[in-house]
Coordinates of C-alpha atoms in Angstrom, one line a residue:
M187 CA -30.7 3.9 8.0
A188 CA -28.5 1.7 5.8
S189 CA -29.5 3.8 2.7
L190 CA -28.6 7.0 4.5
L191 CA -25.2 5.6 5.5
R192 CA -24.5 4.5 1.9
S193 CA -25.5 8.0 0.7
I194 CA -23.1 9.6 3.2
V195 CA -20.2 7.4 2.3
A196 CA -20.9 7.8 -1.5
G197 CA -20.6 11.6 -1.0
P198 CA -20.2 13.2 -4.4
R199 CA -21.0 10.0 -6.2
S200 CA -24.6 9.7 -7.6
R201 CA -26.5 6.5 -7.3
H202 CA -28.2 4.3 -9.8
P203 CA -31.9 5.2 -10.0
E204 CA -33.1 1.6 -10.1
A205 CA -30.7 -0.2 -7.8
G206 CA -29.2 2.6 -5.8
L207 CA -25.7 1.2 -6.4
D208 CA -22.4 2.8 -7.0
L209 CA -21.5 1.6 -10.5
C210 CA -20.9 3.0 -14.0
Y211 CA -20.7 1.7 -17.6
L212 CA -17.4 2.6 -19.1
T213 CA -18.5 1.0 -22.4
D214 CA -21.6 -1.2 -23.1
N215 CA -19.7 -4.3 -21.9
I216 CA -17.4 -3.0 -19.1
I217 CA -18.8 -2.0 -15.8
A218 CA -16.7 -0.5 -12.9
T219 CA -18.1 -0.6 -9.4
S220 CA -16.9 -0.2 -5.9
G221 CA -16.4 -3.4 -3.9
P222 CA -19.6 -4.9 -2.6
S223 CA -19.9 -6.5 0.8
S224 CA -22.0 -9.3 2.4
T225 CA -21.1 -8.6 6.0
Y226 CA -22.0 -5.9 8.5
P227 CA -21.1 -3.2 9.2
Q228 CA -19.6 -2.8 5.6
R229 CA -22.8 -3.6 3.8
A230 CA -24.6 -0.8 5.6
Y231 CA -22.5 1.8 3.8
R232 CA -21.2 -0.1 0.7
N233 CA -22.9 -1.9 -2.2
P234 CA -24.7 -4.9 -0.8
T235 CA -23.6 -8.0 -2.7
D236 CA -27.1 -9.4 -3.1
A237 CA -28.3 -6.0 -4.5
L238 CA -25.5 -5.9 -7.0
V239 CA -26.3 -9.5 -8.1
R240 CA -30.0 -8.7 -8.5
F241 CA -29.2 -5.7 -10.7
L242 CA -26.8 -7.7 -12.9
D243 CA -29.2 -10.6 -13.2
S244 CA -32.0 -8.3 -14.2
K245 CA -30.0 -6.4 -16.8
H246 CA -27.6 -9.0 -18.2
G247 CA -29.0 -12.4 -17.2
T248 CA -26.2 -15.0 -17.0
H249 CA -23.9 -13.0 -19.3
W250 CA -21.9 -11.2 -16.6
A251 CA -18.8 -12.1 -14.7
I252 CA -16.7 -10.3 -12.1
W253 CA -12.9 -9.5 -12.1
E254 CA -11.7 -8.4 -8.6
F255 CA -8.3 -7.0 -7.5
R256 CA -8.5 -6.8 -3.7
A257 CA -5.5 -8.2 -1.8
E258 CA -7.4 -7.2 1.4
G259 CA -10.3 -9.6 0.6
T260 CA -13.4 -9.2 -1.5
G261 CA -15.9 -8.9 1.4
Y262 CA -18.1 -11.7 0.1
P263 CA -17.8 -15.5 -0.8
D264 CA -17.6 -16.5 -4.4
S265 CA -20.8 -18.5 -4.0
E266 CA -22.8 -15.3 -3.7
V267 CA -21.9 -14.4 -7.3
Y268 CA -22.5 -17.9 -8.6
N269 CA -18.7 -18.5 -8.6
R270 CA -18.7 -16.4 -11.7
I271 CA -15.6 -14.4 -10.6
R272 CA -11.9 -14.1 -11.5
H273 CA -9.3 -13.3 -8.9
Y274 CA -6.2 -11.2 -9.6
P275 CA -5.5 -9.4 -6.2
W276 CA -2.8 -6.9 -5.4
P277 CA -2.5 -4.2 -2.6
D278 CA -4.5 -1.0 -2.8
H279 CA -2.9 2.3 -4.0
H280 CA -0.2 0.4 -6.0
P281 CA 0.2 -0.8 -9.6
P282 CA -0.2 -4.5 -10.3
P283 CA 2.7 -6.9 -10.8
F284 CA 3.1 -6.7 -14.5
A285 CA 3.2 -10.5 -14.8
L286 CA -0.5 -10.4 -14.0
I287 CA -1.4 -8.2 -17.0
P288 CA -1.2 -10.8 -19.8
N289 CA -3.5 -13.1 -17.9
I290 CA -6.0 -10.4 -16.9
M291 CA -6.3 -9.1 -20.4
A292 CA -6.6 -12.6 -21.9
S293 CA -9.3 -13.8 -19.4
M294 CA -11.4 -10.6 -20.0
R295 CA -11.0 -11.0 -23.8
N296 CA -11.9 -14.7 -23.8
W297 CA -15.1 -13.9 -21.8
L298 CA -16.3 -11.0 -23.9
K299 CA -15.4 -12.4 -27.2
D300 CA -16.2 -16.1 -26.7
P301 CA -18.0 -17.5 -29.8
A302 CA -20.2 -19.5 -27.5
A303 CA -21.8 -16.3 -26.3
N304 CA -23.6 -16.1 -29.7
G305 CA -23.5 -12.3 -29.7
E306 CA -25.7 -12.1 -26.6
G307 CA -23.6 -9.3 -25.2
R308 CA -21.5 -10.4 -22.3
V309 CA -20.4 -8.0 -19.6
V310 CA -17.3 -7.7 -17.5
V311 CA -17.6 -6.2 -14.0
V312 CA -14.4 -4.9 -12.5
H313 CA -14.0 -3.8 -8.9
C314 CA -11.4 -3.1 -6.2
K315 CA -12.4 -1.2 -3.1
A316 CA -13.5 2.2 -4.5
G317 CA -13.7 1.1 -8.2
K318 CA -11.2 3.7 -9.1
G319 CA -7.4 3.1 -9.0
R320 CA -7.0 -0.6 -9.5
S321 CA -10.2 -1.0 -11.5
G322 CA -9.3 2.0 -13.7
T323 CA -5.8 0.6 -14.3
V324 CA -7.2 -2.7 -15.6
A325 CA -10.2 -1.2 -17.5
C326 CA -7.9 1.3 -19.4
S327 CA -5.3 -1.4 -20.0
Y328 CA -8.0 -3.5 -21.7
L329 CA -9.3 -0.7 -23.9
I330 CA -5.7 0.0 -24.9
S331 CA -4.4 -3.6 -25.5
E332 CA -7.6 -5.3 -26.7
E333 CA -9.7 -2.6 -28.3
G334 CA -6.9 -0.4 -29.8
W335 CA -7.7 2.8 -27.8
K336 CA -5.0 5.4 -27.3
V337 CA -3.8 6.0 -23.8
G338 CA -5.2 9.5 -23.6
D339 CA -8.6 8.4 -24.9
A340 CA -8.9 5.5 -22.4
L341 CA -7.9 7.6 -19.4
K342 CA -10.3 10.4 -20.5
R343 CA -13.2 8.0 -20.9
F344 CA -12.6 6.5 -17.5
T345 CA -12.5 10.0 -15.9
E346 CA -15.6 11.2 -17.7
R347 CA -17.6 8.1 -16.8
R348 CA -16.4 7.6 -13.2
M349 CA -15.6 11.1 -11.9
R350 CA -17.6 14.2 -11.4
S351 CA -16.3 17.4 -12.9
G352 CA -13.7 19.1 -10.7
F353 CA -12.7 16.0 -8.7
G354 CA -9.6 15.1 -10.7
A355 CA -8.7 12.2 -12.8
G356 CA -10.1 8.7 -12.4
V357 CA -6.6 7.1 -12.4
S358 CA -4.4 9.6 -10.6
I359 CA -1.6 7.6 -8.9
P360 CA 1.6 8.3 -10.8
S361 CA 2.9 4.6 -10.7
Q362 CA -0.5 3.3 -11.9
L363 CA -0.3 5.8 -14.8
R364 CA 3.3 4.6 -15.5
W365 CA 2.0 1.0 -15.7
I366 CA -0.7 2.0 -18.2
G367 CA 2.1 3.5 -20.4
Y368 CA 3.9 0.2 -20.0
V369 CA 0.8 -1.7 -21.2
D370 CA 0.6 0.5 -24.3
R371 CA 4.3 -0.3 -25.2
W372 CA 3.7 -4.0 -24.4
A373 CA 0.6 -4.1 -26.7
K374 CA 2.4 -2.4 -29.6
H375 CA 5.4 -4.8 -29.6
G376 CA 3.9 -8.2 -29.6
K377 CA 2.6 -8.6 -26.0
L378 CA 5.8 -10.2 -24.9
Y379 CA 7.1 -9.9 -21.3
V380 CA 10.2 -11.4 -19.8
E381 CA 10.3 -11.7 -16.0
R382 CA 13.7 -11.4 -14.4
Q383 CA 15.3 -11.2 -11.0
V384 CA 16.7 -7.7 -10.5
E385 CA 19.4 -6.4 -8.1
V386 CA 19.4 -2.9 -6.8
L387 CA 23.1 -1.8 -6.8
E388 CA 22.8 1.8 -5.6
V389 CA 20.3 4.6 -4.8
H390 CA 21.6 8.1 -5.6
V391 CA 19.7 10.9 -3.9
W392 CA 20.0 14.7 -4.4
G393 CA 18.8 17.1 -1.7
L394 CA 18.3 14.4 0.9
R395 CA 17.0 15.9 4.2
D396 CA 17.6 14.7 7.7
G397 CA 15.8 11.7 9.1
V398 CA 14.8 10.0 5.8
K399 CA 14.5 6.2 5.7
V400 CA 15.0 4.7 2.2
A401 CA 13.8 1.1 1.7
V402 CA 13.6 -1.3 -1.3
E403 CA 10.4 -3.3 -1.7
G404 CA 8.9 -5.7 -4.2
F405 CA 6.0 -8.1 -4.8
V406 CA 5.8 -11.6 -3.3
D407 CA 3.1 -14.2 -2.9
E408 CA 1.8 -13.8 -6.5
G409 CA 1.5 -10.1 -6.0
R410 CA -0.8 -10.2 -2.9
T411 CA 1.9 -8.9 -0.6
I412 CA 4.6 -6.2 -0.8
K413 CA 7.8 -7.2 1.0
M414 CA 10.5 -4.9 2.3
F415 CA 13.8 -6.4 1.1
H416 CA 16.2 -3.8 2.5
V417 CA 16.4 -0.6 4.6
F418 CA 19.5 1.5 4.1
T419 CA 21.4 2.3 7.3
R420 CA 23.7 5.2 8.0
E421 CA 26.7 3.0 7.5
E422 CA 25.6 2.3 3.9
R423 CA 25.5 5.9 2.8
I424 CA 28.2 8.0 1.2
V425 CA 27.7 11.8 1.6
M426 CA 29.0 13.7 -1.4
D427 CA 30.3 17.3 -1.4
D428 CA 28.1 19.9 -3.1
T429 CA 30.1 19.9 -6.3
P430 CA 28.8 20.6 -9.9
Q431 CA 29.1 16.8 -10.5
S432 CA 26.8 16.0 -7.5
R433 CA 24.3 18.7 -8.5
G434 CA 23.8 17.3 -12.0
N435 CA 21.5 14.4 -13.1
F436 CA 22.8 10.9 -13.1
A437 CA 22.2 10.8 -16.8
D438 CA 24.6 13.7 -17.3
L439 CA 27.4 11.5 -15.9
V440 CA 26.6 8.8 -18.5
G441 CA 27.6 10.9 -21.5
L442 CA 26.6 10.3 -25.1
N443 CA 27.6 6.7 -25.1
G444 CA 25.0 5.8 -22.5
N445 CA 27.5 3.6 -20.6
M446 CA 26.2 3.2 -17.1
K447 CA 29.3 1.5 -15.8
V448 CA 31.5 4.3 -17.0
A449 CA 29.3 6.8 -15.3
K450 CA 29.4 4.9 -12.1
Q451 CA 33.2 4.8 -12.2
Q452 CA 33.3 8.5 -12.9
I453 CA 31.1 9.5 -10.0
T454 CA 33.0 7.2 -7.6
S455 CA 36.5 8.3 -8.6
Q456 CA 35.6 12.0 -8.6
L457 CA 33.8 12.2 -5.3
V458 CA 34.5 9.2 -3.1
G459 CA 37.6 10.9 -1.6
S460 CA 35.7 13.9 -0.4
A461 CA 32.7 11.8 0.5
Q462 CA 34.8 9.7 2.9
T463 CA 36.0 12.8 4.6
K464 CA 32.5 14.2 5.0
S465 CA 31.1 10.9 6.0
S466 CA 33.7 10.6 8.7
D467 CA 32.9 14.1 10.0
D468 CA 29.2 13.3 9.9
K469 CA 29.7 10.1 11.9
Q470 CA 31.3 12.1 14.7
T471 CA 28.5 14.6 14.9
R472 CA 25.3 12.8 13.9
D473 CA 24.5 11.7 17.4
E474 CA 25.1 15.1 19.0
P475 CA 22.0 17.0 20.1
Q476 CA 21.2 20.1 18.2
G477 CA 19.2 23.1 19.2
A478 CA 15.8 23.9 17.8
D479 CA 17.3 26.7 15.6
Q480 CA 19.6 24.2 13.9
T481 CA 18.2 22.6 10.8
G482 CA 21.2 20.6 9.5
T483 CA 20.8 20.3 5.7
E484 CA 17.1 21.2 5.8
S485 CA 17.4 24.1 3.4
G486 CA 18.9 22.2 0.5
G487 CA 19.8 18.7 1.6
S488 CA 22.8 16.6 0.8
T489 CA 23.8 14.5 -2.2
V490 CA 24.0 10.9 -1.0
I491 CA 24.8 7.5 -2.5
F492 CA 23.2 4.5 -0.7
R493 CA 25.2 1.4 -1.4
P494 CA 23.9 -1.8 0.3
S495 CA 26.4 -3.8 2.3
T496 CA 24.7 -7.0 1.2
R497 CA 23.1 -7.9 -2.1
V498 CA 19.5 -6.7 -2.6
V499 CA 17.9 -9.0 -5.2
L500 CA 14.2 -8.8 -6.0
P501 CA 12.2 -11.7 -7.4
S502 CA 10.8 -9.7 -10.3
N503 CA 11.2 -6.6 -12.5
D504 CA 8.8 -4.7 -10.3
I505 CA 10.7 -2.4 -7.8
N506 CA 9.4 0.0 -5.2
I507 CA 11.5 2.6 -3.5
D508 CA 9.8 3.6 -0.2
I509 CA 10.6 7.0 1.5
E510 CA 9.7 7.9 5.0
R511 CA 10.9 10.9 7.0
R512 CA 10.9 10.9 10.8
N513 CA 11.7 13.5 13.4
K514 CA 13.1 12.9 16.9
A515 CA 10.4 12.4 19.6
T516 CA 10.4 10.9 23.1
Y517 CA 9.0 8.2 25.2
G518 CA 9.2 5.7 22.4
W519 CA 7.4 7.8 19.8
T520 CA 8.5 9.3 16.5
M521 CA 7.0 12.0 14.4
V522 CA 6.4 11.0 10.7
T523 CA 6.5 14.1 8.6
S524 CA 6.8 12.6 5.1
V525 CA 5.7 9.5 3.2
A526 CA 6.2 8.7 -0.5
H527 CA 7.1 5.9 -2.8
V528 CA 7.6 5.1 -6.5
W529 CA 7.3 1.9 -8.6
F530 CA 9.1 1.1 -11.8
N531 CA 9.6 -2.0 -13.9
A532 CA 13.2 -2.9 -15.0
Y533 CA 12.0 -4.7 -18.1
F534 CA 10.3 -1.6 -19.5
E535 CA 13.0 0.8 -18.2
G536 CA 15.4 -1.4 -20.0
H537 CA 13.5 -1.0 -23.3
G538 CA 12.4 -4.7 -23.4
P539 CA 9.4 -4.3 -25.7
E540 CA 11.3 -2.2 -28.3
K541 CA 14.1 -4.8 -28.3
R542 CA 11.9 -7.8 -28.9
G543 CA 12.2 -9.0 -25.3
V544 CA 15.9 -8.6 -25.0
A545 CA 16.0 -5.8 -22.4
N546 CA 19.1 -4.0 -21.2
N547 CA 20.8 -5.9 -18.4
D548 CA 21.3 -2.7 -16.4
G549 CA 20.0 0.8 -16.2
V550 CA 19.1 3.8 -14.1
F551 CA 15.6 5.0 -13.2
E552 CA 15.3 8.7 -12.2
I553 CA 12.4 10.6 -10.7
D554 CA 11.8 13.9 -9.0
W555 CA 10.2 14.3 -5.6
D556 CA 7.0 15.9 -7.0
A557 CA 6.4 13.0 -9.4
M558 CA 6.4 10.3 -6.6
D559 CA 3.3 8.6 -5.2
G560 CA 1.8 10.1 -2.1
I561 CA -0.1 8.9 0.9
K562 CA -2.9 6.4 0.3
G563 CA -3.0 7.1 -3.4
S564 CA -3.2 10.9 -3.0
S565 CA -0.6 13.5 -4.0
R566 CA 0.0 14.5 -0.4
K567 CA 3.4 13.5 0.8
G568 CA 4.1 15.9 3.7
T569 CA 7.4 17.8 4.0
R570 CA 10.0 17.4 1.3
S571 CA 12.4 14.5 1.9
L572 CA 14.5 14.9 -1.2
D573 CA 14.8 16.6 -4.5
R574 CA 15.6 13.9 -6.9
M575 CA 16.5 10.2 -6.9
A576 CA 18.2 7.7 -9.2
I577 CA 18.1 3.9 -8.8
V578 CA 20.9 1.9 -10.3
W579 CA 19.8 -1.6 -11.1
R580 CA 21.1 -4.8 -12.8
A581 CA 19.2 -7.8 -14.0
L582 CA 20.6 -11.2 -13.1
D583 CA 21.8 -13.4 -15.9
G584 CA 19.1 -16.1 -16.2
G585 CA 21.6 -18.7 -17.4
K586 CA 24.0 -18.2 -14.5
E587 CA 22.5 -16.9 -11.3
G588 CA 19.0 -15.7 -11.9
V589 CA 15.6 -17.0 -13.1
T590 CA 14.1 -15.8 -16.3
Q591 CA 10.6 -16.5 -17.4
I592 CA 9.1 -15.6 -20.8
I593 CA 5.5 -14.6 -20.5
R594 CA 3.2 -14.4 -23.5
Q595 CA -0.4 -13.6 -23.5
P596 CA -2.6 -16.7 -23.9
R597 CA -4.3 -17.0 -27.2
R598 CA -8.1 -17.2 -27.7
G599 CA -9.4 -20.4 -26.4
E600 CA -6.3 -21.3 -24.4
P601 CA -6.7 -21.7 -20.6
V602 CA -5.7 -18.7 -18.6
A603 CA -4.1 -18.9 -15.2
E604 CA -5.9 -17.3 -12.2
M605 CA -4.4 -16.2 -8.9
R606 CA -5.3 -17.6 -5.5
P607 CA -7.8 -15.2 -3.9
A608 CA -7.2 -13.4 -0.6
D609 CA -9.4 -14.4 2.3
W610 CA -12.8 -12.8 1.5
K611 CA -13.3 -12.0 5.2
G612 CA -10.3 -9.7 5.1
S613 CA -7.9 -11.4 7.4
E614 CA -5.0 -10.9 4.9
G615 CA -3.6 -7.4 4.9
G616 CA -1.6 -7.4 1.7
Y617 CA 0.7 -4.5 2.7
D618 CA 1.7 -3.3 6.2
G619 CA 2.2 0.2 4.8
M620 CA -1.2 0.7 3.4
G621 CA -2.5 2.6 6.5
R622 CA 0.6 4.9 6.9
D623 CA 0.0 8.5 7.4
L624 CA 1.7 11.6 8.9
G625 CA 1.8 12.1 12.6
L626 CA 3.0 10.3 15.8
R627 CA 3.9 6.7 15.6
V628 CA 5.5 4.2 17.9
Q629 CA 9.2 3.9 17.2
S630 CA 10.0 0.6 15.5
P631 CA 13.3 -1.3 15.7
S632 CA 13.7 -1.0 11.9
S633 CA 14.3 2.7 12.2
A634 CA 16.8 2.5 15.1
D635 CA 19.7 2.7 12.7
V636 CA 18.3 5.4 10.5
S637 CA 19.2 9.0 11.3
K638 CA 16.4 11.3 12.6
A639 CA 16.0 15.0 12.0
S640 CA 17.3 17.3 14.7
S641 CA 14.0 18.4 16.0
I642 CA 10.3 18.6 15.1
K643 CA 10.7 22.3 14.7
S644 CA 13.3 21.8 12.0
A645 CA 10.8 20.2 9.6
K646 CA 9.9 22.4 6.7
S647 CA 6.3 23.5 7.0
E648 CA 4.1 22.4 4.1
K649 CA 0.3 22.0 3.7
T650 CA -0.7 18.7 5.3
T651 CA -4.4 19.3 6.0
K652 CA -6.9 16.9 4.6
N653 CA -8.2 17.8 1.2
D654 CA -10.2 16.2 -1.6
D655 CA -7.1 14.6 -3.0
D656 CA -6.6 12.5 0.1
D657 CA -9.8 10.6 -0.6
P658 CA -9.4 7.9 -3.3
V659 CA -13.1 7.8 -4.0
A660 CA -13.8 11.5 -4.0
G661 CA -15.8 12.6 -7.0
V662 CA -16.7 9.1 -8.2
R663 CA -20.0 9.0 -10.1
V664 CA -22.2 6.5 -12.0
H665 CA -23.2 6.2 -15.6
G666 CA -25.5 4.1 -17.7
P667 CA -24.5 2.0 -20.8
D668 CA -24.7 5.0 -23.1
G669 CA -22.8 7.4 -20.8
E670 CA -25.9 9.1 -19.4
E671 CA -25.6 10.5 -15.9
H672 CA -28.7 9.4 -14.0
I673 CA -28.9 11.7 -11.1
P674 CA -27.4 15.2 -10.9
H675 CA -25.0 16.0 -8.1
L676 CA -26.8 17.1 -4.9
G677 CA -24.8 19.6 -2.9
S678 CA -21.6 21.4 -3.5
S679 CA -19.3 20.0 -0.8
P680 CA -18.2 16.4 -1.0
A681 CA -18.7 14.3 2.1
S682 CA -16.0 12.3 3.5
T683 CA -15.8 8.8 2.2
S684 CA -13.4 7.4 4.6
E685 CA -14.5 4.3 6.4
P686 CA -15.3 4.6 10.0
N687 CA -12.9 2.9 12.4
L688 CA -15.2 0.3 13.8
A689 CA -12.5 -1.9 15.3
A690 CA -13.0 -2.3 19.0
S691 CA -10.1 -2.3 21.4
T692 CA -8.9 -5.7 22.4
D693 CA -7.2 -4.4 25.6
S694 CA -9.2 -5.8 28.5
N695 CA -7.6 -3.3 30.9
P696 CA -6.9 -0.1 29.0
T697 CA -6.0 1.9 32.2
S698 CA -3.4 -0.6 33.4
P699 CA 0.1 1.0 33.6
V700 CA 2.7 0.0 31.1
E701 CA 5.9 -1.2 32.9
P702 CA 9.2 -0.2 31.4
E703 CA 11.0 -2.8 29.4
G704 CA 13.4 -4.9 31.6
T705 CA 11.3 -4.5 34.8
R706 CA 12.1 -7.4 37.2
H707 CA 9.8 -9.0 39.8
L708 CA 10.9 -11.1 42.8
D709 CA 9.6 -14.6 42.9
L710 CA 8.4 -15.0 46.5
A711 CA 6.6 -18.3 46.1
G712 CA 7.6 -20.8 48.7
V713 CA 9.4 -18.2 50.9
P714 CA 8.4 -18.7 54.6
G715 CA 6.3 -15.8 56.0
T716 CA 5.1 -14.5 52.6
A717 CA 1.9 -14.9 50.8
T718 CA 1.4 -15.0 47.1
G719 CA -1.8 -14.5 45.1
A720 CA -5.1 -13.2 46.4
K721 CA -8.0 -15.0 48.0
H722 CA -11.2 -13.8 49.7
I723 CA -11.6 -15.3 53.2
S724 CA -14.9 -15.3 54.9
T725 CA -15.3 -14.8 58.6
S726 CA -16.7 -18.3 58.9
E727 CA -13.3 -19.6 57.9
L728 CA -11.6 -17.9 60.8
P729 CA -11.3 -19.8 64.2
D730 CA -14.7 -19.7 65.9
G731 CA -15.9 -17.3 63.3
R732 CA -19.5 -16.6 62.4
P733 CA -20.9 -16.5 58.9
E734 CA -21.1 -13.0 57.5
R735 CA -24.9 -13.2 57.1
E736 CA -25.3 -13.5 60.9
M737 CA -23.4 -10.3 61.6
K738 CA -25.9 -7.5 62.2
N739 CA -23.7 -4.4 61.8
S740 CA -20.3 -3.4 60.5
K741 CA -18.7 -3.4 63.9
E742 CA -19.2 -7.2 64.1
H743 CA -17.1 -7.5 61.0
L744 CA -14.1 -6.2 62.9
L745 CA -11.4 -8.7 63.7
G746 CA -11.6 -7.9 67.5
N747 CA -15.2 -9.1 67.6
V748 CA -14.4 -12.6 66.4
K749 CA -14.2 -14.9 69.3
R750 CA -11.4 -17.3 69.4
S751 CA -12.1 -20.9 70.3
K752 CA -10.3 -22.4 73.3
D753 CA -9.4 -25.4 71.3
V754 CA -7.3 -23.4 68.9
G755 CA -3.9 -22.4 70.0
P756 CA -2.0 -19.4 68.9
S757 CA -1.1 -19.3 65.3
S758 CA 2.4 -20.2 64.5

């Protein structure tokens, strides 16, 4: 039964002929595998940890070690892999904090190229959950930075070895691909990285639709958690007129001299007057109900500048802009019609590697809607929320108000720092937004001050049905050390690899009515003539009552059939 479940979950992935495991050899010393598990029910449909260990022992003896990247927990204790494991966790469907890259690369290099190995062929085993996005990001980064591979060749190798033909690229999330490009630049310019605190000054959006929430996020807790630092409210937005200046790129405003401050002054001086007028008009009408045939700015959207009322300072160069679109609903529910986000690193966007670590102190990162990350690592984002976005950022001066840390890759033989692992049982979530999807959701207080679209009918219809791209492990396959594919693909239609929802409801009374917030109840305890609570009273407890077992029929249970004792007076 367990073997059947693992086959169903694997779907289009073939299994190793000897061990029946989901793993592949990217090179003769790098293995990528999906995350094993030691607990039920996960081990019934995923790689059992003991089976993976037996396979590695039989093929590589004691010359293997694991690198794991799961902020949600590994699913097994370190002792089950002989404590031969390195932990560098970060949340699923996201790129790693770049500060982890130098240590990950150095620790893998030290293990594989340790002179003490005496050429006995050590092996690195990388895994996340599916052995695809996070594992592929690290594996390709190692081939590029330590083995001298080109970016295209590394990505192609990972796709050829891990994915079946027709199921897309192995590393497909745009932000993870952007990080692999960062690694290439980092490796070519001395492997120097400077961590800085970065302030988000403004977010410029072209074609912004109704009901869109824009939030600024970043890594905390050594990268295990993504924290929301700011959500822009309606009072923090300036709506621009649809002028030629507002329709152009932010870069067009900069001019040939590349002066961001001059560009910012230009766009403010040219448009702020009309923006205040339009913002005032919008403030008067934004809360008025609209008919179903009214779509607001749905057709083309507005040009908007989001300017935070308080400083938004992130602890590192890694910045995530999160987008979510909601429609009006009722009874405390809201309809989510769009979810997207994008990560960028201010050190690399400020040309830090090319400037020998002295990156620009400010800059602008631009991206189109189609190039943003989708839901759960897929390209699916739902309805269009915007056309283009530009984030204006500034690095804090490390000598005055910020903290700057110079990070160099450890040399061979030097100790390499390792991160604290997440709870292997999976009690740490890593990121509250990991499970987000389209559809109805309970309205949260954080969205109370974010405008909503006029109606559900006003949302632009786009394809939101489930497809192969929604599944982060669709098309994954296995390979041997020489690249051979052990078992041909059986069947033409991939099976769903999503994990079943096995969590049981914790509600002890699911049918109990939900009382409206603010409902008041009278406290009648101690009031004469009232009774509180509930208690079963037997007939034997009544005056001159008989035990229930002595009553022969139902009529004798009636109150009129209970004789009163002459000693007992009337009840008061």
